[in-house]
Coordinates of C-alpha atoms and ligand atoms in Angstrom, one line a residue:
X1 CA -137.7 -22.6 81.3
X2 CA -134.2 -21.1 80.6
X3 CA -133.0 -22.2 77.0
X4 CA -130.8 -20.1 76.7
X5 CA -128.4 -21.7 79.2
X6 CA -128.5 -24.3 77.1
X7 CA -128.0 -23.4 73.9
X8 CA -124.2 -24.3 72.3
X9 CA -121.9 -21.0 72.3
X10 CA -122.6 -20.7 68.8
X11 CA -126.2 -20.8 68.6
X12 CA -126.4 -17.9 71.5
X13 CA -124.9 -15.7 68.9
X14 CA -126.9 -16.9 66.1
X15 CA -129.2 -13.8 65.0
X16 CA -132.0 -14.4 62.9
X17 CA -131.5 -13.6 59.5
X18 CA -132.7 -10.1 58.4
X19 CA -133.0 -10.9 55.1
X20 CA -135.5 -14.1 55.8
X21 CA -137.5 -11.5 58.0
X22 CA -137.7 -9.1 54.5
X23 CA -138.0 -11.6 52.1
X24 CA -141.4 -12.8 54.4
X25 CA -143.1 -9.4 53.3
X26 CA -142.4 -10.3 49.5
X27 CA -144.3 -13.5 50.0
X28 CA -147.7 -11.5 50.3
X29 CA -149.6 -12.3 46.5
X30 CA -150.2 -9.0 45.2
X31 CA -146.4 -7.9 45.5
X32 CA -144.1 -8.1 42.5
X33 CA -141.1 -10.3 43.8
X34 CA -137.5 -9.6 41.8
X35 CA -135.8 -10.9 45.3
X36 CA -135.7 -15.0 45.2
X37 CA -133.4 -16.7 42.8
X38 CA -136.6 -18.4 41.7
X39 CA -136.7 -20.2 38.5
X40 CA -139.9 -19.9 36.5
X41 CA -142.5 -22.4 37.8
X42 CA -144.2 -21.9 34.3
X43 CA -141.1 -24.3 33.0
X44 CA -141.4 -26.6 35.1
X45 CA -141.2 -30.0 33.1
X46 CA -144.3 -31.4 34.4
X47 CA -145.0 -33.5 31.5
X48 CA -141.9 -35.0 30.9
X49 CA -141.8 -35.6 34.4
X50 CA -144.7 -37.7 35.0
X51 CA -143.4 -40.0 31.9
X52 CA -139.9 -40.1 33.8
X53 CA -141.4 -41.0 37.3
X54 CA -143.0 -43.9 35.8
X55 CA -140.3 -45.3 34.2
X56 CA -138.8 -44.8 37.2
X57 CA -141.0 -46.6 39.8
X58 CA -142.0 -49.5 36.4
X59 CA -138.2 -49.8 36.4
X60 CA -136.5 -49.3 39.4
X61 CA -138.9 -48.5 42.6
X62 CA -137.3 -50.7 44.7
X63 CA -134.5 -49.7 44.6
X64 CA -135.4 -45.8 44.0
X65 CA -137.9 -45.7 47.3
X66 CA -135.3 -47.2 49.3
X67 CA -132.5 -45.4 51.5
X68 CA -129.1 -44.9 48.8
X69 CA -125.2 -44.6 49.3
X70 CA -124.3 -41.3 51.4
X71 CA -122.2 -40.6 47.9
X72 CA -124.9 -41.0 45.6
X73 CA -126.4 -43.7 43.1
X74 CA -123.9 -44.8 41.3
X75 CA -126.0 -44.4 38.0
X76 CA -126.2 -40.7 38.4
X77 CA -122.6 -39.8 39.2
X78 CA -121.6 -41.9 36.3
X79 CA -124.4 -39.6 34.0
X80 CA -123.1 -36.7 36.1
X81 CA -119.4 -37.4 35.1
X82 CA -120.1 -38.2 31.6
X83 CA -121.2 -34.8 31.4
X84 CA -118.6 -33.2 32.9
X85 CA -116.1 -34.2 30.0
X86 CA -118.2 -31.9 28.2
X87 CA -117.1 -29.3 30.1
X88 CA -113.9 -30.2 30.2
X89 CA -113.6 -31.4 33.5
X90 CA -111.4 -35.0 34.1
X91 CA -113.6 -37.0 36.3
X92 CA -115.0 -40.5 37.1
X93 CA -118.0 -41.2 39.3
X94 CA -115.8 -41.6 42.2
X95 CA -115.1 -37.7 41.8
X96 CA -118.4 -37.1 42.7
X97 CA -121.0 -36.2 45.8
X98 CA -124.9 -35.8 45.3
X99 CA -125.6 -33.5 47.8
X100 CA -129.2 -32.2 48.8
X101 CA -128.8 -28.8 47.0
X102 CA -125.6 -26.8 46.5
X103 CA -126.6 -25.7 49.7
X104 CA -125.9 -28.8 51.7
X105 CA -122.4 -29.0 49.8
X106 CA -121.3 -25.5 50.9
X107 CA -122.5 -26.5 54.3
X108 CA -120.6 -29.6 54.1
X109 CA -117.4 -28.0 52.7
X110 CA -117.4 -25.9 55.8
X111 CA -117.8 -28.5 58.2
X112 CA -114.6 -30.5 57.0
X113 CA -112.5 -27.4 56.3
X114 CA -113.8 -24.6 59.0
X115 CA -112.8 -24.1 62.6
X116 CA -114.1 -21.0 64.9
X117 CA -111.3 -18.4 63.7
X118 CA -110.2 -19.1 60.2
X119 CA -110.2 -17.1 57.1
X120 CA -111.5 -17.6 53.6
X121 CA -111.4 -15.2 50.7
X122 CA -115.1 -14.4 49.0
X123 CA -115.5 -12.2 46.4
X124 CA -117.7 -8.6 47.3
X125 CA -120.2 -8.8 46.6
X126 CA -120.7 -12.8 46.8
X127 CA -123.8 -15.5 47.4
X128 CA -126.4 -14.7 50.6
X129 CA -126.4 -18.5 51.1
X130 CA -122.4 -19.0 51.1
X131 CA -121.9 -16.0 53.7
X132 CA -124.9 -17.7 55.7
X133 CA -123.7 -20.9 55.8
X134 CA -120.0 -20.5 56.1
X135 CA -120.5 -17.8 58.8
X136 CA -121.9 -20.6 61.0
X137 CA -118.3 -22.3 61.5
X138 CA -117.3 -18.9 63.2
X139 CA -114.8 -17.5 60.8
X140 CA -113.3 -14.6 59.6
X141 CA -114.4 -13.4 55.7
X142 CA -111.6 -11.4 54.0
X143 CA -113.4 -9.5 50.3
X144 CA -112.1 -9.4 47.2
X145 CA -114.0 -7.0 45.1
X146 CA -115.3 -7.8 41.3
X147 CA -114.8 -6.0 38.3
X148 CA -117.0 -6.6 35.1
X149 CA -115.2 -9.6 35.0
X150 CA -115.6 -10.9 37.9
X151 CA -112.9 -11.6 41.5
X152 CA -109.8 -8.9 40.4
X153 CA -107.3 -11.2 40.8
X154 CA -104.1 -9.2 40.9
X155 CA -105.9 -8.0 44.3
X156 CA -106.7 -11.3 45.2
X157 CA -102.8 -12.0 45.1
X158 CA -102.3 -9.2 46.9
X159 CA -104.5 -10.0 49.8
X160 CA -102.8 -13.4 50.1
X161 CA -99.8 -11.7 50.9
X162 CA -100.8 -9.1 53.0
X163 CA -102.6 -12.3 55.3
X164 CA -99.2 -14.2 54.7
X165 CA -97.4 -11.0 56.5
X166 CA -100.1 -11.8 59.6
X167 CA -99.4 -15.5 59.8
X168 CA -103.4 -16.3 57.7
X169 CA -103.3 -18.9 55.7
X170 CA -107.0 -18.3 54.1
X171 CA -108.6 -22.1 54.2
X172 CA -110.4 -21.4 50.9
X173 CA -111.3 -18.8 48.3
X174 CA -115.2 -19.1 47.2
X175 CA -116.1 -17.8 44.0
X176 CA -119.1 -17.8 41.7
X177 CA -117.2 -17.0 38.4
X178 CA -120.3 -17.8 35.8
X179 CA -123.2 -15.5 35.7
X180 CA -122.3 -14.6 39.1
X181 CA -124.9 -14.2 41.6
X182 CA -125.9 -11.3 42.6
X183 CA -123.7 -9.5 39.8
X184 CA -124.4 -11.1 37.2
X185 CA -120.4 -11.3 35.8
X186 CA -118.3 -14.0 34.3
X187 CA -114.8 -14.5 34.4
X188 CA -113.1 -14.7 31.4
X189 CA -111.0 -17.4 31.0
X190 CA -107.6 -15.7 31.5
X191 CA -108.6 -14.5 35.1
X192 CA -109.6 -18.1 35.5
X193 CA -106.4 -19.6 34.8
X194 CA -104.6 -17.0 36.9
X195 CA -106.6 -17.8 39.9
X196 CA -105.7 -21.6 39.3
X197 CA -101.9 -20.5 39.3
X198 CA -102.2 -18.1 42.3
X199 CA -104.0 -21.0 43.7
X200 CA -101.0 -23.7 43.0
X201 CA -98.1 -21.3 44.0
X202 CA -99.8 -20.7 47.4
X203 CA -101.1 -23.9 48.3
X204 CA -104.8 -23.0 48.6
X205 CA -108.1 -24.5 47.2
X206 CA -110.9 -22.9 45.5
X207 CA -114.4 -23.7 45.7
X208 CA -116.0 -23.0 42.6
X209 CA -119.7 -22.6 42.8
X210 CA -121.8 -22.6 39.6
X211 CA -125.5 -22.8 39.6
X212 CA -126.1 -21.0 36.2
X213 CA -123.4 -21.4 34.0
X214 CA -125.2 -23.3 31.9
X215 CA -128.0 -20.6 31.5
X216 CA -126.4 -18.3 28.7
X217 CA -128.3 -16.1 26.5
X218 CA -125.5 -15.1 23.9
X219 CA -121.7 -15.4 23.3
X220 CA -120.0 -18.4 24.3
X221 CA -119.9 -20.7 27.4
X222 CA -116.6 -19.9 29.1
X223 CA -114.9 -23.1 30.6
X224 CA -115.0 -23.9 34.3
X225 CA -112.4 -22.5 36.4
X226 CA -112.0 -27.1 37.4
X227 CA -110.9 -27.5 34.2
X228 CA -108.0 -25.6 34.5
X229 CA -107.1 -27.3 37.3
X230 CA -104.0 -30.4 37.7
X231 CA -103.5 -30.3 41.3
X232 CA -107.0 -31.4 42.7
X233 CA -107.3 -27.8 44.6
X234 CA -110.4 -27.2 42.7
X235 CA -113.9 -28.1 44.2
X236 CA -116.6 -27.6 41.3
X237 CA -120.5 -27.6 42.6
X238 CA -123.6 -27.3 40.5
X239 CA -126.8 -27.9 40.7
X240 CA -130.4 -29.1 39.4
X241 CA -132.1 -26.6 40.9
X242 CA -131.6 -23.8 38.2
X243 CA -132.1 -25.8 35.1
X244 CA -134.6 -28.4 36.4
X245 CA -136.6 -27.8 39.3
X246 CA -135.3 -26.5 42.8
X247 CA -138.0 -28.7 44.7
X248 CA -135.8 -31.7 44.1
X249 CA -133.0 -30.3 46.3
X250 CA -130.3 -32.3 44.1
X251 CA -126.9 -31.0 43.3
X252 CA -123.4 -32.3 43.2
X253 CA -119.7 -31.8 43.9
X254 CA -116.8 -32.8 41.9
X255 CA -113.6 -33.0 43.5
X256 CA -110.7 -35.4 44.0
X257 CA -111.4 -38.9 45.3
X258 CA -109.7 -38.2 48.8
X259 CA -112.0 -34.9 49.2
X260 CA -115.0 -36.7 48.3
X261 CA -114.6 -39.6 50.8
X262 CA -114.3 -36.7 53.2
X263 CA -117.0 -34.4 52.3
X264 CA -118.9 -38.0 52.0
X265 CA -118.1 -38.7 55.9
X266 CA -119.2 -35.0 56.6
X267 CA -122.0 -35.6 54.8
X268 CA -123.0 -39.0 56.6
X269 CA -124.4 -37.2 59.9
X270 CA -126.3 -34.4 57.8
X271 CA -128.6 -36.8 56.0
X272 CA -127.6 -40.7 55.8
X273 CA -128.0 -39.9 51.7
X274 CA -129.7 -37.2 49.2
X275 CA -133.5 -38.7 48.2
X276 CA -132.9 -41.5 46.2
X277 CA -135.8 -41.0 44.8
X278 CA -135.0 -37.8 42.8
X279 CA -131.8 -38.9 41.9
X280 CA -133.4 -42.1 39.7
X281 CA -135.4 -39.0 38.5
X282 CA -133.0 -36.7 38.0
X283 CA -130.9 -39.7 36.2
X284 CA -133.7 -40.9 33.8
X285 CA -134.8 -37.1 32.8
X286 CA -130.7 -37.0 31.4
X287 CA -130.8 -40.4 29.7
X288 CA -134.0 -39.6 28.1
X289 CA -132.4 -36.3 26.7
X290 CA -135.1 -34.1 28.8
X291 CA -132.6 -32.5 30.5
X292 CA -131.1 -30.4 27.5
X293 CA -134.1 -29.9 25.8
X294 CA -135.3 -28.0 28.9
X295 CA -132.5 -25.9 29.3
X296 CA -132.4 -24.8 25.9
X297 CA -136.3 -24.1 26.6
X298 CA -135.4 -21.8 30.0
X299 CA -133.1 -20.2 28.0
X300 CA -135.3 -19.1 25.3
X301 CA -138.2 -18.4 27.7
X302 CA -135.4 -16.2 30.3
X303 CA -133.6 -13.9 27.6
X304 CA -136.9 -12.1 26.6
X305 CA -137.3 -11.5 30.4
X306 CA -133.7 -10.5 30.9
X307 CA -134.1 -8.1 28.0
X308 CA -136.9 -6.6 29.5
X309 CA -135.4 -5.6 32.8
X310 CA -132.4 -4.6 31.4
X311 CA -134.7 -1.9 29.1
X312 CA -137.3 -1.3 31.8
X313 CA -134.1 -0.5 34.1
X314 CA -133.2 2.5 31.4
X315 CA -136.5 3.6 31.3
X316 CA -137.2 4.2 34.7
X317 CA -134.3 4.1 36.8
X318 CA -132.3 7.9 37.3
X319 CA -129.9 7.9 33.8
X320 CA -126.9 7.4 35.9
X321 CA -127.9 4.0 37.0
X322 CA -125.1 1.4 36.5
X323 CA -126.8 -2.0 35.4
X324 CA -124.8 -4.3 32.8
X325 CA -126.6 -6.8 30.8
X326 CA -126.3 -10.2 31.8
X327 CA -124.9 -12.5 29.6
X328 CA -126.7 -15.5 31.2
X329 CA -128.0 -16.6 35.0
X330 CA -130.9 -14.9 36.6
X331 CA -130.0 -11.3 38.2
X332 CA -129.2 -8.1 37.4
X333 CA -127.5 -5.9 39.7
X334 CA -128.2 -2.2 39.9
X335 CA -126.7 0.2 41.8
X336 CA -128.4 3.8 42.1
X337 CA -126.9 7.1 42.0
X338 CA -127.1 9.9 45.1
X339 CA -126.6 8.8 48.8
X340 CA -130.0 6.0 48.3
X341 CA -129.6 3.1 51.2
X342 CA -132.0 0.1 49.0
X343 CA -131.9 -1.4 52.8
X344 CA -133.7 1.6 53.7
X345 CA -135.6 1.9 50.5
X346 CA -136.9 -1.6 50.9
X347 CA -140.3 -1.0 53.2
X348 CA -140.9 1.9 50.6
X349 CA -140.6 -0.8 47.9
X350 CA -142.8 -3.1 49.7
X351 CA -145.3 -0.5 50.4
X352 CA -145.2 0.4 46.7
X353 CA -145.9 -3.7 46.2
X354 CA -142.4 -4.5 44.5
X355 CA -139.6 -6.0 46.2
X356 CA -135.8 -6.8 45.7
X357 CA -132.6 -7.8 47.8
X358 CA -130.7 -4.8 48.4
X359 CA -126.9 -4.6 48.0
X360 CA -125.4 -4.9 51.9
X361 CA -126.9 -8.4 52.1
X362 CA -123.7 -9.5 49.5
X363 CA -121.3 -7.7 51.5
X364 CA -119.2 -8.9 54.0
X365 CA -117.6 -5.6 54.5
X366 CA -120.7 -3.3 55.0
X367 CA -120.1 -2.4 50.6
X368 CA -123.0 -2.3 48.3
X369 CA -125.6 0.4 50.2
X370 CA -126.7 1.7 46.9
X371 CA -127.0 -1.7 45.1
X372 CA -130.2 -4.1 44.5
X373 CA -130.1 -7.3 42.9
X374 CA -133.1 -8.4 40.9
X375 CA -134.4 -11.2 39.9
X376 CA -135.7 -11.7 35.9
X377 CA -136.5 -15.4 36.0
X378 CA -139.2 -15.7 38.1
X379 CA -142.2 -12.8 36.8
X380 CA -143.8 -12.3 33.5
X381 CA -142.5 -9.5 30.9
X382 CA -145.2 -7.7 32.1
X383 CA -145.1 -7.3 35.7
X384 CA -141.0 -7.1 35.3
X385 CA -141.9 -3.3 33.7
X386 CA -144.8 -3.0 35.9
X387 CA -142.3 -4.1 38.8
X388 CA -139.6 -1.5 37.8
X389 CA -141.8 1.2 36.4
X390 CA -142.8 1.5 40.2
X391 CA -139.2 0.8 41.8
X392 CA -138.4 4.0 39.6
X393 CA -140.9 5.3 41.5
X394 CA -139.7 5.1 44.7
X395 CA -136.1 6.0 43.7
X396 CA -137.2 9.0 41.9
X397 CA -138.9 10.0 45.5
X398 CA -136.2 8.8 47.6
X399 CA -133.8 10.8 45.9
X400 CA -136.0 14.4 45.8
X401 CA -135.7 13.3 49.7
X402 CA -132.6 13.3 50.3
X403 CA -131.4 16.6 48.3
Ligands
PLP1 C1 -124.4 -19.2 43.9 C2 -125.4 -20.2 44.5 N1 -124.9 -21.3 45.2 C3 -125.7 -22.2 45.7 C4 -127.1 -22.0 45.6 C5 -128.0 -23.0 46.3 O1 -128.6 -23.9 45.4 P1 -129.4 -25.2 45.8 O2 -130.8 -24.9 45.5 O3 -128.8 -26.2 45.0 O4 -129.2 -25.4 47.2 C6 -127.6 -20.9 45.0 C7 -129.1 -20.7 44.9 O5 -129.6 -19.7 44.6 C8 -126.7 -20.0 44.4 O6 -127.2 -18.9 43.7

């Protein structure tokens, strides 16, 4: 049988993802995984949780078994609002969408903005995920490229103009301005109000993704770029998966009441509504105060692992290495001296049992061929310097190679 003549346009040009194709050979036991964005399953709250799920079902189980609103419990957006007056966001519950991850919301955000042909501004690098997912509406990616603190903006302002001259009107810029995955950057919060401004004086909206601001290991938390906002042309998403558990596919959006009932419609034909179930969780682990005790938990358990990459990094990585410390979040981002392709590298690395993400996966411009980005949440202190002991390794060889 012929499928292909029926496959939709887009999903004849679909290609598999060569990424999910590597990431399959880091699966295998005995390798030493820095490439998911996994949290440690060591911290997951599995005590806490059982007490929670009881109250839950002793509570609630009717209603928390049963199908939910396509927005969300109520009970949850009203926790998840609270909260974000701590951050100094403005919001009610009717300002925000559970979604089933921050995946789903990106997904989502594309479907009510996106058609085959548009433009939107990403930072380079930027999130695997967001290029995967927004690439599927058929559009065009213009790059911005970071600094050490994050999207340059005076470029970004820039590229607006030089897209004005073409007749673009980008439909969004996406940035990941906290702990920035893969780079590991913030913004400061100067950049962050110019990027608001720039925003407002051309009429554009940014989506604001933030999965790990809320993971910091010193300094200060910076404020979210939504909290700058007065015009509504902020969309802020976060997530449980990074301070909670990533099995419980739970995150949420916070943007203006119009945007919401439209994401909400957009939403409606994904999944009727995010499992009901895990949001009563989700809910009750925040009443109970779980929720910040755990984080402060991750945080203490991650920094020892950060500061072990960071110094196994300088011990066996070529001295001209560039690799800044992470404030917070879960990556570091290396990039190599000499004329190294990590893409190439990689089935050295695997062969060597370690793996990583290499750079050109961020890129939407081809950039990045002598980056990696690894992970620190996810292994023990001691296969981290086991991990990148060997990765020296196989830089040190590939390097001797190709002189
Ligand atoms: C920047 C960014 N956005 C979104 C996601 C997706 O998160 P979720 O598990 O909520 O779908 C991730 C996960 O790694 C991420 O790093």
């Amino acid at each position: 049988m012929n499928l292909e003549r029926l496959f939709s346009k887009r999903t004849r040009t679909m290609r598999p993802s060569e990424i999910r194709e590597l990431l399959k050979l880091t699966q295998q036991p005995d390798i030493i995984s820095f490439a998911g964005g996994l949290p440690n399953p060591n911290a997951f709250p599995i005590n806490e949780l059982q007490d929670v799920v009881k109250k839950v079902l002793d509570k609630d189980g009717k209603l928390a078994l049963q199908y939910g609103p396509t927005e969300g419990i109520r009970a949850l957006r009203n926790t998840l609002a609270n909260r974000c007056a701590k951050d100094g966001i403005d919001a009610t519950s009717d300002n925000i969408l559970i979604t089933t991850g921050s995946q789903q919301g990106l997904d989502v955000l594309g479907r009510i903005f996106l058609d085959p042909g548009d433009t939107i501004i990403v930072e380079l690098p930027t999130y695997l995920g967001a290029i995967n997912a927004f690439r599927a509406y058929e559009i065009n990616f213009e790059g911005i490229p970071l600094d050490k603190d994050g999207m340059q903006v005076d470029l970004l302002e820039e590229k607006i103009k030089e897209l004005q001259k073409k007749g673009i009107v980008p439909k969004f810029i996406y940035v990941v301005p906290t702990f920035q995955n893969p780079a590991g950057v913030v913004m400061p919060e100067s950049r962050r109000k110019k990027l608001v401004d720039i925003a407002n004086d051309y009429d554009l909206i940014v989506i604001e993704d933030d999965p790990y601001g809320k993971l910091i290991y010193e300094g200060e938390a910076v404020k979210p770029i939504k909290s700058f906002d007065d015009e509504g042309r902020v969309i802020y998403l976060s997530t449980f998966s990074k301070i909670l558990a990533p099995g419980f596919r739970l995150a949420w959006i916070v943007a203006s009441q119009e945007l919401i009932r439209k994401l909400s419609v957009g939403k409606q034909a994904l999944d009727l509504c995010t499992n009901t179930f895990a949001q009563f969780i989700a809910n009750e682990f925040i009443e109970s105060g779980y929720l910040d005790l755990h984080i402060m938990r991750i945080i203490e358990m991650y920094r020892p692992k950060r500061d072990k990459m960071i110094e196994a990094i300088k011990k066996y990585f070529p001295p001209d290495t560039i690799c800044h410390k992470p404030r917070g979040g879960m990556f570091a981002w290396a990039t190599i001296p000499g004329n190294i392709d990590t893409e190439e590298m990689f089935l050295d690395a695997i062969k060597e049992k370690v793996a990583y993400i290499h750079g050109k996966a961020f890129y939407v411009n081809g950039g990045g061929a002598n980056s990696m980005r690894l992970n620190f949440s996810y292994s023990s202190e001691e296969l981290i310097e086991e991990g990148i002991r060997r990765l020296g390794r196989v830089i040190e060889r590939k390097l001797k190679e190709s002189k």
